[in-house]
PDB file of C-alpha atoms in Angstrom:
ATOM      1  CA  MET A   1     -14.541  86.098 112.994  1.00 48.00           C
ATOM      2  CA  ARG A   2     -16.351  86.234 109.456  1.00 53.00           C
ATOM      3  CA  THR A   3     -13.903  86.578 106.228  1.00 54.00           C
ATOM      4  CA  ASP A   4     -14.777  89.732 104.588  1.00 57.00           C
ATOM      5  CA  PRO A   5     -16.466  88.323 101.764  1.00 54.00           C
ATOM      6  CA  ALA A   6     -14.321  91.511  99.260  1.00 55.00           C
ATOM      7  CA  ALA A   7     -11.417  90.091 100.494  1.00 56.00           C
ATOM      8  CA  ILE A   8     -12.762  86.667  98.797  1.00 54.00           C
ATOM      9  CA  PRO A   9     -11.017  86.626  95.384  1.00 54.00           C
ATOM     10  CA  VAL A  10     -14.194  85.717  93.765  1.00 54.00           C
ATOM     11  CA  ALA A  11     -14.473  83.470  89.950  1.00 51.00           C
ATOM     12  CA  THR A  12     -11.699  83.275  90.136  1.00 61.00           C
ATOM     13  CA  ILE A  13     -11.837  78.861  88.784  1.00 77.00           C
ATOM     14  CA  ASP A  14     -13.858  77.393  85.775  1.00 82.00           C
ATOM     15  CA  ALA A  15     -17.239  77.652  86.550  1.00 85.00           C
ATOM     16  CA  THR A  16     -18.295  76.779  83.580  1.00 89.00           C
ATOM     17  CA  PRO A  17     -19.244  72.549  85.478  1.00 92.00           C
ATOM     18  CA  PHE A  18     -20.763  73.767  87.868  1.00 93.00           C
ATOM     19  CA  ILE A  19     -22.604  75.689  86.114  1.00 94.00           C
ATOM     20  CA  ALA A  20     -23.695  72.285  84.081  1.00 95.00           C
ATOM     21  CA  ALA A  21     -24.552  70.419  87.088  1.00 95.00           C
ATOM     22  CA  SER A  22     -26.643  73.300  87.942  1.00 95.00           C
ATOM     23  CA  TRP A  23     -28.528  72.583  85.161  1.00 96.00           C
ATOM     24  CA  ILE A  24     -28.772  69.053  85.140  1.00 96.00           C
ATOM     25  CA  LEU A  25     -30.216  68.301  88.367  1.00 95.00           C
ATOM     26  CA  THR A  26     -32.965  71.153  88.413  1.00 95.00           C
ATOM     27  CA  ILE A  27     -33.851  69.285  85.711  1.00 96.00           C
ATOM     28  CA  LEU A  28     -33.592  65.804  86.409  1.00 96.00           C
ATOM     29  CA  LEU A  29     -35.591  66.723  89.919  1.00 95.00           C
ATOM     30  CA  LEU A  30     -38.240  68.062  88.835  1.00 96.00           C
ATOM     31  CA  GLY A  31     -38.057  66.581  85.950  1.00 96.00           C
ATOM     32  CA  GLY A  32     -38.385  63.301  87.650  1.00 96.00           C
ATOM     33  CA  LEU A  33     -41.383  64.841  89.554  1.00 96.00           C
ATOM     34  CA  ILE A  34     -43.528  65.444  87.254  1.00 96.00           C
ATOM     35  CA  ALA A  35     -43.425  62.673  85.048  1.00 96.00           C
ATOM     36  CA  LEU A  36     -43.898  60.708  88.705  1.00 95.00           C
ATOM     37  CA  ALA A  37     -46.715  62.606  89.330  1.00 95.00           C
ATOM     38  CA  LEU A  38     -47.799  62.289  85.224  1.00 95.00           C
ATOM     39  CA  ILE A  39     -46.922  57.786  85.124  1.00 94.00           C
ATOM     40  CA  ARG A  40     -49.589  58.544  88.323  1.00 91.00           C
ATOM     41  CA  ALA A  41     -52.002  60.552  87.494  1.00 91.00           C
ATOM     42  CA  ARG A  42     -52.861  57.968  84.231  1.00 89.00           C
ATOM     43  CA  GLN A  43     -52.849  55.094  86.427  1.00 86.00           C
ATOM     44  CA  LYS A  44     -54.800  56.227  89.570  1.00 76.00           C
ATOM     45  CA  GLY A  45     -56.665  57.551  87.183  1.00 63.00           C
ATOM     46  CA  GLY A  46     -56.752  61.863  86.601  1.00 49.00           C
ATOM     47  CA  ASN A  47     -55.423  61.595  83.682  1.00 53.00           C
ATOM     48  CA  PRO A  48     -54.088  65.589  83.105  1.00 51.00           C
TER      49      PRO A  48
ATOM     50  CA  MET B   1     -64.476  84.811 100.115  1.00 49.00           C
ATOM     51  CA  ALA B   2     -66.329  82.477 102.188  1.00 51.00           C
ATOM     52  CA  PHE B   3     -67.586  81.483  99.788  1.00 52.00           C
ATOM     53  CA  GLN B   4     -65.683  80.640  97.222  1.00 62.00           C
ATOM     54  CA  ILE B   5     -63.198  78.440 100.057  1.00 62.00           C
ATOM     55  CA  SER B   6     -66.338  76.503 100.922  1.00 66.00           C
ATOM     56  CA  SER B   7     -67.717  75.520  97.230  1.00 66.00           C
ATOM     57  CA  LEU B   8     -64.023  74.472  96.955  1.00 69.00           C
ATOM     58  CA  ALA B   9     -63.989  71.685  99.957  1.00 73.00           C
ATOM     59  CA  ASN B  10     -66.394  70.403  97.439  1.00 81.00           C
ATOM     60  CA  PRO B  11     -64.290  67.308  95.934  1.00 83.00           C
ATOM     61  CA  ALA B  12     -66.346  66.527  92.310  1.00 83.00           C
ATOM     62  CA  ARG B  13     -66.215  70.897  92.314  1.00 86.00           C
ATOM     63  CA  PHE B  14     -62.592  71.323  92.744  1.00 86.00           C
ATOM     64  CA  LEU B  15     -62.052  68.449  90.052  1.00 89.00           C
ATOM     65  CA  LYS B  16     -64.585  70.207  87.657  1.00 88.00           C
ATOM     66  CA  LEU B  17     -62.908  73.940  88.149  1.00 88.00           C
ATOM     67  CA  THR B  18     -59.462  72.328  87.692  1.00 88.00           C
ATOM     68  CA  LYS B  19     -59.923  70.440  85.307  1.00 90.00           C
ATOM     69  CA  PRO B  20     -59.191  73.557  82.542  1.00 92.00           C
ATOM     70  CA  LEU B  21     -56.149  73.824  84.863  1.00 94.00           C
ATOM     71  CA  VAL B  22     -53.927  71.784  84.381  1.00 94.00           C
ATOM     72  CA  PRO B  23     -52.956  72.068  80.999  1.00 94.00           C
ATOM     73  CA  VAL B  24     -53.323  75.123  80.610  1.00 96.00           C
ATOM     74  CA  THR B  25     -50.502  75.915  83.444  1.00 96.00           C
ATOM     75  CA  GLY B  26     -48.298  73.062  81.508  1.00 96.00           C
ATOM     76  CA  VAL B  27     -48.506  74.428  78.896  1.00 97.00           C
ATOM     77  CA  ILE B  28     -47.679  78.352  80.046  1.00 97.00           C
ATOM     78  CA  ALA B  29     -45.096  76.856  82.216  1.00 97.00           C
ATOM     79  CA  LEU B  30     -43.026  74.785  79.456  1.00 96.00           C
ATOM     80  CA  ILE B  31     -43.072  78.287  77.397  1.00 97.00           C
ATOM     81  CA  LEU B  32     -41.672  80.555  80.093  1.00 97.00           C
ATOM     82  CA  ILE B  33     -39.062  77.417  81.096  1.00 97.00           C
ATOM     83  CA  GLY B  34     -37.984  77.481  77.244  1.00 97.00           C
ATOM     84  CA  ILE B  35     -38.231  81.478  76.686  1.00 97.00           C
ATOM     85  CA  ALA B  36     -36.056  81.801  80.593  1.00 96.00           C
ATOM     86  CA  THR B  37     -32.888  79.252  79.452  1.00 96.00           C
ATOM     87  CA  TYR B  38     -32.677  80.890  76.368  1.00 96.00           C
ATOM     88  CA  LEU B  39     -32.278  84.214  77.835  1.00 95.00           C
ATOM     89  CA  ALA B  40     -30.339  83.435  80.552  1.00 93.00           C
ATOM     90  CA  PHE B  41     -27.287  81.331  78.412  1.00 92.00           C
ATOM     91  CA  PHE B  42     -27.374  83.783  74.790  1.00 92.00           C
ATOM     92  CA  VAL B  43     -28.910  87.124  76.152  1.00 89.00           C
ATOM     93  CA  ALA B  44     -28.272  88.186  79.385  1.00 84.00           C
ATOM     94  CA  PRO B  45     -24.901  89.181  80.107  1.00 81.00           C
ATOM     95  CA  ILE B  46     -21.859  87.859  82.666  1.00 78.00           C
ATOM     96  CA  GLU B  47     -21.834  89.183  86.256  1.00 78.00           C
ATOM     97  CA  HIS B  48     -18.860  91.523  86.995  1.00 74.00           C
ATOM     98  CA  LYS B  49     -17.377  89.499  89.491  1.00 74.00           C
ATOM     99  CA  GLN B  50     -19.455  86.381  88.820  1.00 76.00           C
ATOM    100  CA  GLY B  51     -18.052  86.173  86.306  1.00 78.00           C
ATOM    101  CA  GLU B  52     -20.405  83.002  84.418  1.00 82.00           C
ATOM    102  CA  SER B  53     -21.567  81.076  87.760  1.00 85.00           C
ATOM    103  CA  VAL B  54     -24.159  83.410  87.583  1.00 89.00           C
ATOM    104  CA  ARG B  55     -25.964  81.886  84.779  1.00 92.00           C
ATOM    105  CA  ILE B  56     -26.945  79.337  88.341  1.00 93.00           C
ATOM    106  CA  MET B  57     -28.563  82.167  89.510  1.00 93.00           C
ATOM    107  CA  TYR B  58     -31.837  80.998  87.458  1.00 95.00           C
ATOM    108  CA  VAL B  59     -32.168  78.090  88.236  1.00 96.00           C
ATOM    109  CA  HIS B  60     -31.137  78.036  91.581  1.00 95.00           C
ATOM    110  CA  VAL B  61     -33.016  81.735  92.931  1.00 94.00           C
ATOM    111  CA  PRO B  62     -36.696  80.922  91.037  1.00 96.00           C
ATOM    112  CA  ALA B  63     -35.695  77.885  93.487  1.00 97.00           C
ATOM    113  CA  ALA B  64     -35.748  79.154  96.775  1.00 96.00           C
ATOM    114  CA  SER B  65     -37.807  81.425  95.946  1.00 95.00           C
ATOM    115  CA  LEU B  66     -40.436  79.248  94.777  1.00 96.00           C
ATOM    116  CA  SER B  67     -40.309  76.380  97.830  1.00 96.00           C
ATOM    117  CA  MET B  68     -41.030  79.870  99.916  1.00 96.00           C
ATOM    118  CA  MET B  69     -43.822  80.809  98.158  1.00 96.00           C
ATOM    119  CA  VAL B  70     -44.993  77.067  97.908  1.00 97.00           C
ATOM    120  CA  TYR B  71     -44.250  76.547 102.105  1.00 97.00           C
ATOM    121  CA  ALA B  72     -47.063  79.731 102.424  1.00 97.00           C
ATOM    122  CA  ALA B  73     -49.472  77.606 100.301  1.00 97.00           C
ATOM    123  CA  ILE B  74     -48.993  75.424 102.356  1.00 97.00           C
ATOM    124  CA  ALA B  75     -49.367  77.155 105.569  1.00 97.00           C
ATOM    125  CA  ILE B  76     -52.610  79.110 103.525  1.00 96.00           C
ATOM    126  CA  CYS B  77     -54.306  75.645 103.431  1.00 95.00           C
ATOM    127  CA  SER B  78     -53.362  74.289 106.422  1.00 95.00           C
ATOM    128  CA  PHE B  79     -54.901  77.084 108.096  1.00 96.00           C
ATOM    129  CA  VAL B  80     -57.552  76.705 106.106  1.00 93.00           C
ATOM    130  CA  GLY B  81     -58.470  72.864 106.815  1.00 92.00           C
ATOM    131  CA  TYR B  82     -57.172  73.615 110.789  1.00 92.00           C
ATOM    132  CA  VAL B  83     -59.448  75.828 111.397  1.00 92.00           C
ATOM    133  CA  TRP B  84     -62.600  74.747 108.615  1.00 88.00           C
ATOM    134  CA  ARG B  85     -62.112  71.187 108.912  1.00 85.00           C
ATOM    135  CA  HIS B  86     -61.101  71.876 104.792  1.00 85.00           C
ATOM    136  CA  ARG B  87     -60.706  68.672 103.120  1.00 88.00           C
ATOM    137  CA  VAL B  88     -59.135  69.746 100.166  1.00 91.00           C
ATOM    138  CA  ALA B  89     -57.494  71.952 102.000  1.00 93.00           C
ATOM    139  CA  ASP B  90     -55.324  69.856 103.921  1.00 94.00           C
ATOM    140  CA  LEU B  91     -54.934  67.608 101.184  1.00 94.00           C
ATOM    141  CA  ILE B  92     -53.139  70.569  98.834  1.00 95.00           C
ATOM    142  CA  ALA B  93     -51.239  70.888 100.616  1.00 96.00           C
ATOM    143  CA  ARG B  94     -50.129  67.358 101.724  1.00 96.00           C
ATOM    144  CA  GLU B  95     -49.515  66.581  97.957  1.00 95.00           C
ATOM    145  CA  ALA B  96     -47.295  70.045  97.412  1.00 96.00           C
ATOM    146  CA  ALA B  97     -45.040  69.257 100.434  1.00 96.00           C
ATOM    147  CA  PRO B  98     -42.742  66.820  98.065  1.00 96.00           C
ATOM    148  CA  TRP B  99     -42.322  69.866  95.584  1.00 97.00           C
ATOM    149  CA  GLY B 100     -41.750  72.077  97.803  1.00 97.00           C
ATOM    150  CA  LEU B 101     -39.101  70.153  99.247  1.00 97.00           C
ATOM    151  CA  ALA B 102     -37.691  69.394  96.188  1.00 97.00           C
ATOM    152  CA  LEU B 103     -37.404  73.550  95.623  1.00 97.00           C
ATOM    153  CA  THR B 104     -35.775  74.028  99.344  1.00 97.00           C
ATOM    154  CA  ALA B 105     -33.137  70.683  97.776  1.00 97.00           C
ATOM    155  CA  LEU B 106     -32.323  72.020  94.639  1.00 97.00           C
ATOM    156  CA  ALA B 107     -32.070  75.978  96.220  1.00 96.00           C
ATOM    157  CA  LEU B 108     -29.013  74.866  99.037  1.00 96.00           C
ATOM    158  CA  ALA B 109     -27.784  71.856  96.176  1.00 96.00           C
ATOM    159  CA  THR B 110     -27.668  74.637  93.221  1.00 96.00           C
ATOM    160  CA  GLY B 111     -26.394  77.851  95.721  1.00 94.00           C
ATOM    161  CA  SER B 112     -24.075  75.189  97.568  1.00 93.00           C
ATOM    162  CA  LEU B 113     -22.524  74.906  94.038  1.00 94.00           C
ATOM    163  CA  TRP B 114     -22.221  78.622  93.077  1.00 92.00           C
ATOM    164  CA  GLY B 115     -20.664  79.213  96.445  1.00 90.00           C
ATOM    165  CA  ARG B 116     -17.846  76.759  95.147  1.00 89.00           C
ATOM    166  CA  ALA B 117     -17.905  78.698  92.049  1.00 87.00           C
ATOM    167  CA  THR B 118     -17.584  81.811  93.727  1.00 85.00           C
ATOM    168  CA  TRP B 119     -16.778  81.675  97.652  1.00 83.00           C
ATOM    169  CA  GLY B 120     -14.217  78.043  96.761  1.00 84.00           C
ATOM    170  CA  VAL B 121     -16.488  77.213  98.902  1.00 86.00           C
ATOM    171  CA  TYR B 122     -20.139  74.242  99.941  1.00 91.00           C
ATOM    172  CA  TRP B 123     -20.463  75.507 102.403  1.00 89.00           C
ATOM    173  CA  ASP B 124     -20.821  78.187 105.677  1.00 86.00           C
ATOM    174  CA  TRP B 125     -23.145  78.333 108.037  1.00 90.00           C
ATOM    175  CA  ASP B 126     -24.607  81.899 107.058  1.00 88.00           C
ATOM    176  CA  PRO B 127     -27.524  82.735 108.663  1.00 90.00           C
ATOM    177  CA  ARG B 128     -29.929  82.473 104.921  1.00 91.00           C
ATOM    178  CA  LEU B 129     -28.174  78.861 104.506  1.00 92.00           C
ATOM    179  CA  THR B 130     -28.770  77.221 108.300  1.00 92.00           C
ATOM    180  CA  SER B 131     -32.854  79.005 107.707  1.00 94.00           C
ATOM    181  CA  MET B 132     -33.116  77.087 104.784  1.00 95.00           C
ATOM    182  CA  LEU B 133     -32.022  73.714 105.874  1.00 96.00           C
ATOM    183  CA  VAL B 134     -34.058  74.568 108.494  1.00 96.00           C
ATOM    184  CA  LEU B 135     -37.184  74.421 105.844  1.00 97.00           C
ATOM    185  CA  LEU B 136     -35.360  71.946 104.654  1.00 97.00           C
ATOM    186  CA  PHE B 137     -36.541  69.545 108.215  1.00 97.00           C
ATOM    187  CA  ILE B 138     -39.176  71.460 108.590  1.00 97.00           C
ATOM    188  CA  TYR B 139     -40.776  69.635 105.182  1.00 97.00           C
ATOM    189  CA  ALA B 140     -39.156  66.562 105.929  1.00 97.00           C
ATOM    190  CA  GLY B 141     -40.786  66.448 108.401  1.00 96.00           C
ATOM    191  CA  TYR B 142     -43.786  68.095 107.745  1.00 96.00           C
ATOM    192  CA  ILE B 143     -43.753  64.548 105.637  1.00 96.00           C
ATOM    193  CA  ALA B 144     -43.249  62.390 107.822  1.00 96.00           C
ATOM    194  CA  ILE B 145     -45.901  63.507 109.934  1.00 95.00           C
ATOM    195  CA  TRP B 146     -48.780  62.801 106.681  1.00 95.00           C
ATOM    196  CA  GLN B 147     -46.193  59.198 106.493  1.00 94.00           C
ATOM    197  CA  ALA B 148     -45.897  57.729 110.260  1.00 94.00           C
ATOM    198  CA  ILE B 149     -50.050  58.526 111.528  1.00 92.00           C
ATOM    199  CA  GLU B 150     -52.413  55.643 109.268  1.00 89.00           C
ATOM    200  CA  GLN B 151     -56.059  58.559 110.396  1.00 91.00           C
ATOM    201  CA  GLU B 152     -55.828  60.890 107.214  1.00 89.00           C
ATOM    202  CA  GLY B 153     -57.768  63.210 109.442  1.00 90.00           C
ATOM    203  CA  GLN B 154     -55.150  63.008 113.059  1.00 92.00           C
ATOM    204  CA  ALA B 155     -52.864  63.272 110.593  1.00 94.00           C
ATOM    205  CA  ALA B 156     -53.634  66.509 109.118  1.00 94.00           C
ATOM    206  CA  ARG B 157     -54.425  68.224 112.735  1.00 95.00           C
ATOM    207  CA  ILE B 158     -51.126  67.941 113.723  1.00 95.00           C
ATOM    208  CA  ALA B 159     -49.636  67.961 110.356  1.00 95.00           C
ATOM    209  CA  ALA B 160     -51.609  71.375 109.820  1.00 95.00           C
ATOM    210  CA  LEU B 161     -49.411  72.967 112.705  1.00 95.00           C
ATOM    211  CA  LEU B 162     -46.099  71.254 112.344  1.00 96.00           C
ATOM    212  CA  ALA B 163     -46.953  73.448 109.106  1.00 96.00           C
ATOM    213  CA  MET B 164     -48.234  76.504 110.596  1.00 96.00           C
ATOM    214  CA  ILE B 165     -45.536  77.361 113.561  1.00 95.00           C
ATOM    215  CA  GLY B 166     -43.245  76.157 110.950  1.00 93.00           C
ATOM    216  CA  ALA B 167     -44.173  79.961 108.716  1.00 94.00           C
ATOM    217  CA  ILE B 168     -41.867  81.287 110.733  1.00 93.00           C
ATOM    218  CA  ASN B 169     -39.002  80.728 109.385  1.00 92.00           C
ATOM    219  CA  LEU B 170     -40.189  82.124 106.362  1.00 93.00           C
ATOM    220  CA  PRO B 171     -39.063  85.688 107.821  1.00 94.00           C
ATOM    221  CA  ILE B 172     -36.535  84.125 108.536  1.00 93.00           C
ATOM    222  CA  ILE B 173     -35.024  83.755 105.427  1.00 92.00           C
ATOM    223  CA  LYS B 174     -36.334  86.377 104.045  1.00 89.00           C
ATOM    224  CA  PHE B 175     -34.387  89.155 106.822  1.00 88.00           C
ATOM    225  CA  SER B 176     -31.489  86.646 107.862  1.00 84.00           C
ATOM    226  CA  VAL B 177     -29.089  88.996 105.490  1.00 81.00           C
ATOM    227  CA  ASP B 178     -29.911  91.653 107.143  1.00 81.00           C
ATOM    228  CA  TRP B 179     -30.983  90.876 110.094  1.00 81.00           C
ATOM    229  CA  TRP B 180     -26.663  89.314 110.775  1.00 79.00           C
ATOM    230  CA  ASP B 181     -23.685  89.392 109.166  1.00 76.00           C
ATOM    231  CA  SER B 182     -24.046  86.794 105.758  1.00 72.00           C
ATOM    232  CA  LEU B 183     -21.691  85.913 103.985  1.00 74.00           C
ATOM    233  CA  HIS B 184     -25.032  85.567 101.053  1.00 76.00           C
ATOM    234  CA  GLN B 185     -26.171  88.681  98.758  1.00 74.00           C
ATOM    235  CA  LYS B 186     -28.258  90.587 100.011  1.00 72.00           C
ATOM    236  CA  ALA B 187     -31.890  91.285  98.558  1.00 68.00           C
ATOM    237  CA  SER B 188     -31.693  92.073  94.529  1.00 68.00           C
ATOM    238  CA  LEU B 189     -34.934  91.783  93.788  1.00 66.00           C
ATOM    239  CA  ILE B 190     -38.048  93.281  96.635  1.00 64.00           C
ATOM    240  CA  ARG B 191     -35.866  95.595  97.303  1.00 66.00           C
ATOM    241  CA  GLU B 192     -35.263 100.148  98.275  1.00 66.00           C
ATOM    242  CA  GLY B 193     -34.637 101.344  95.018  1.00 66.00           C
ATOM    243  CA  GLY B 194     -35.812  98.463  92.618  1.00 68.00           C
ATOM    244  CA  PRO B 195     -34.182  95.857  90.819  1.00 68.00           C
ATOM    245  CA  SER B 196     -29.684  96.462  91.053  1.00 69.00           C
ATOM    246  CA  MET B 197     -29.615  94.111  88.717  1.00 75.00           C
ATOM    247  CA  ASP B 198     -28.842  94.472  84.447  1.00 80.00           C
ATOM    248  CA  GLY B 199     -32.814  94.265  82.328  1.00 84.00           C
ATOM    249  CA  ARG B 200     -30.760  91.494  80.474  1.00 88.00           C
ATOM    250  CA  MET B 201     -30.825  88.921  83.542  1.00 89.00           C
ATOM    251  CA  LEU B 202     -33.670  90.695  85.562  1.00 91.00           C
ATOM    252  CA  THR B 203     -35.866  89.964  82.229  1.00 93.00           C
ATOM    253  CA  ALA B 204     -34.643  86.300  81.672  1.00 93.00           C
ATOM    254  CA  LEU B 205     -34.963  86.109  86.615  1.00 94.00           C
ATOM    255  CA  LEU B 206     -38.342  86.524  86.509  1.00 95.00           C
ATOM    256  CA  MET B 207     -39.994  84.320  83.854  1.00 96.00           C
ATOM    257  CA  MET B 208     -37.644  81.794  84.670  1.00 96.00           C
ATOM    258  CA  MET B 209     -40.070  82.690  88.281  1.00 96.00           C
ATOM    259  CA  THR B 210     -42.772  82.917  86.522  1.00 97.00           C
ATOM    260  CA  GLY B 211     -42.426  80.079  84.300  1.00 97.00           C
ATOM    261  CA  TYR B 212     -41.318  77.666  87.919  1.00 97.00           C
ATOM    262  CA  ALA B 213     -44.820  79.254  89.537  1.00 97.00           C
ATOM    263  CA  PHE B 214     -47.230  77.870  87.213  1.00 97.00           C
ATOM    264  CA  LEU B 215     -45.202  74.434  86.895  1.00 97.00           C
ATOM    265  CA  SER B 216     -45.436  74.948  91.357  1.00 97.00           C
ATOM    266  CA  ALA B 217     -48.803  74.590  90.510  1.00 97.00           C
ATOM    267  CA  PHE B 218     -49.398  72.155  87.349  1.00 97.00           C
ATOM    268  CA  TYR B 219     -47.560  69.988  89.442  1.00 97.00           C
ATOM    269  CA  ILE B 220     -49.532  70.328  92.533  1.00 96.00           C
ATOM    270  CA  LEU B 221     -53.379  70.185  90.904  1.00 96.00           C
ATOM    271  CA  LEU B 222     -52.613  67.694  88.613  1.00 95.00           C
ATOM    272  CA  ARG B 223     -50.833  65.097  92.555  1.00 94.00           C
ATOM    273  CA  THR B 224     -54.441  66.741  94.228  1.00 94.00           C
ATOM    274  CA  ARG B 225     -56.174  65.741  91.563  1.00 94.00           C
ATOM    275  CA  THR B 226     -55.090  62.298  90.841  1.00 93.00           C
ATOM    276  CA  VAL B 227     -55.810  61.541  95.031  1.00 91.00           C
ATOM    277  CA  LEU B 228     -59.083  62.732  95.010  1.00 90.00           C
ATOM    278  CA  GLN B 229     -59.883  61.464  91.331  1.00 88.00           C
ATOM    279  CA  HIS B 230     -58.413  57.974  93.071  1.00 84.00           C
ATOM    280  CA  LYS B 231     -60.819  58.908  96.256  1.00 80.00           C
ATOM    281  CA  ALA B 232     -63.531  59.012  94.854  1.00 78.00           C
ATOM    282  CA  ALA B 233     -63.788  55.477  93.025  1.00 77.00           C
ATOM    283  CA  LYS B 234     -62.443  54.387  96.218  1.00 73.00           C
ATOM    284  CA  PRO B 235     -64.209  55.999  99.454  1.00 62.00           C
ATOM    285  CA  ASP B 236     -62.052  55.145 101.776  1.00 57.00           C
ATOM    286  CA  PRO B 237     -64.166  54.446 105.423  1.00 56.00           C
ATOM    287  CA  ALA B 238     -61.183  54.988 107.663  1.00 52.00           C
ATOM    288  CA  SER B 239     -60.953  58.891 106.414  1.00 52.00           C
ATOM    289  CA  ARG B 240     -62.701  61.811 109.012  1.00 48.00           C
ATOM    290  CA  PRO B 241     -65.712  63.642 108.927  1.00 45.00           C
ATOM    291  CA  SER B 242     -65.708  66.250 107.000  1.00 48.00           C
ATOM    292  CA  THR B 243     -67.734  68.826 105.278  1.00 46.00           C
ATOM    293  CA  ALA B 244     -66.677  68.159 102.333  1.00 48.00           C
ATOM    294  CA  THR B 245     -68.902  65.252 100.078  1.00 46.00           C
ATOM    295  CA  MET B 246     -68.419  63.576  97.104  1.00 44.00           C
ATOM    296  CA  GLU B 247     -72.382  64.626  95.640  1.00 46.00           C
ATOM    297  CA  PRO B 248     -71.835  66.079  92.337  1.00 45.00           C
ATOM    298  CA  ALA B 249     -71.166  70.027  91.415  1.00 44.00           C
ATOM    299  CA  GLU B 250     -74.452  71.401  90.311  1.00 41.00           C
TER     300      GLU B 250
END
């Protein structure tokens, strides 16, 4: 039987580390992929 | 429409048409994401139940939405490539897949962090979370097919079949929160009666989603153009026969 979401205590912990981790992960992953695509484009002649 | 699709099958014409789009989409994406980030941290209020953890929503929701939209684009390109042997459509689908995989992984990771902050758990075998995990596996399988099969034409056809069949998962993800008892919240944007959130939150979120969409277009166009330019410089004799040619655009 699933827990009633209304019964779960919400936002009772400091969310700052989770917010920071989410944004840093996003920047690193998407930024990294974009950087790799740009490097590959330069190496293989597909200038952006 | 048919004319436009067939005209884009010419790689030279595709390269010519998309050349100005790459810098334009990149610059628009940077501006939109920059403004949306400012709005998310300094303008949008906190949510009365989630508290500060709502700031995760501005990276989680766009990643989740775009992961599905990119998959839909892959399925459409796969259909076009499968039916009309449109080589450029196959390539667009192939080059979009790593981006879609990254967005799906990001949606799961940021959702997991949000879940820990709000629900108290990183993971729950909830219908929405599970169907997103299935999407991740479909992306991984799609990429693996392209990597595993050396003959490009054969890889394109098998990968296209997987992409088209896998599209069944998209409505399952979207409606999972309505069809089953789900811990994940129901739709806040596309719902009867309009969006259910504060206008400042909505502005930041929609701007971030549009920014992600432009960033996705930038990445996919850049990758596809790189491959086409590389192929034009070094034609691969093992490539499958196609109606597409490398003749210059008219």
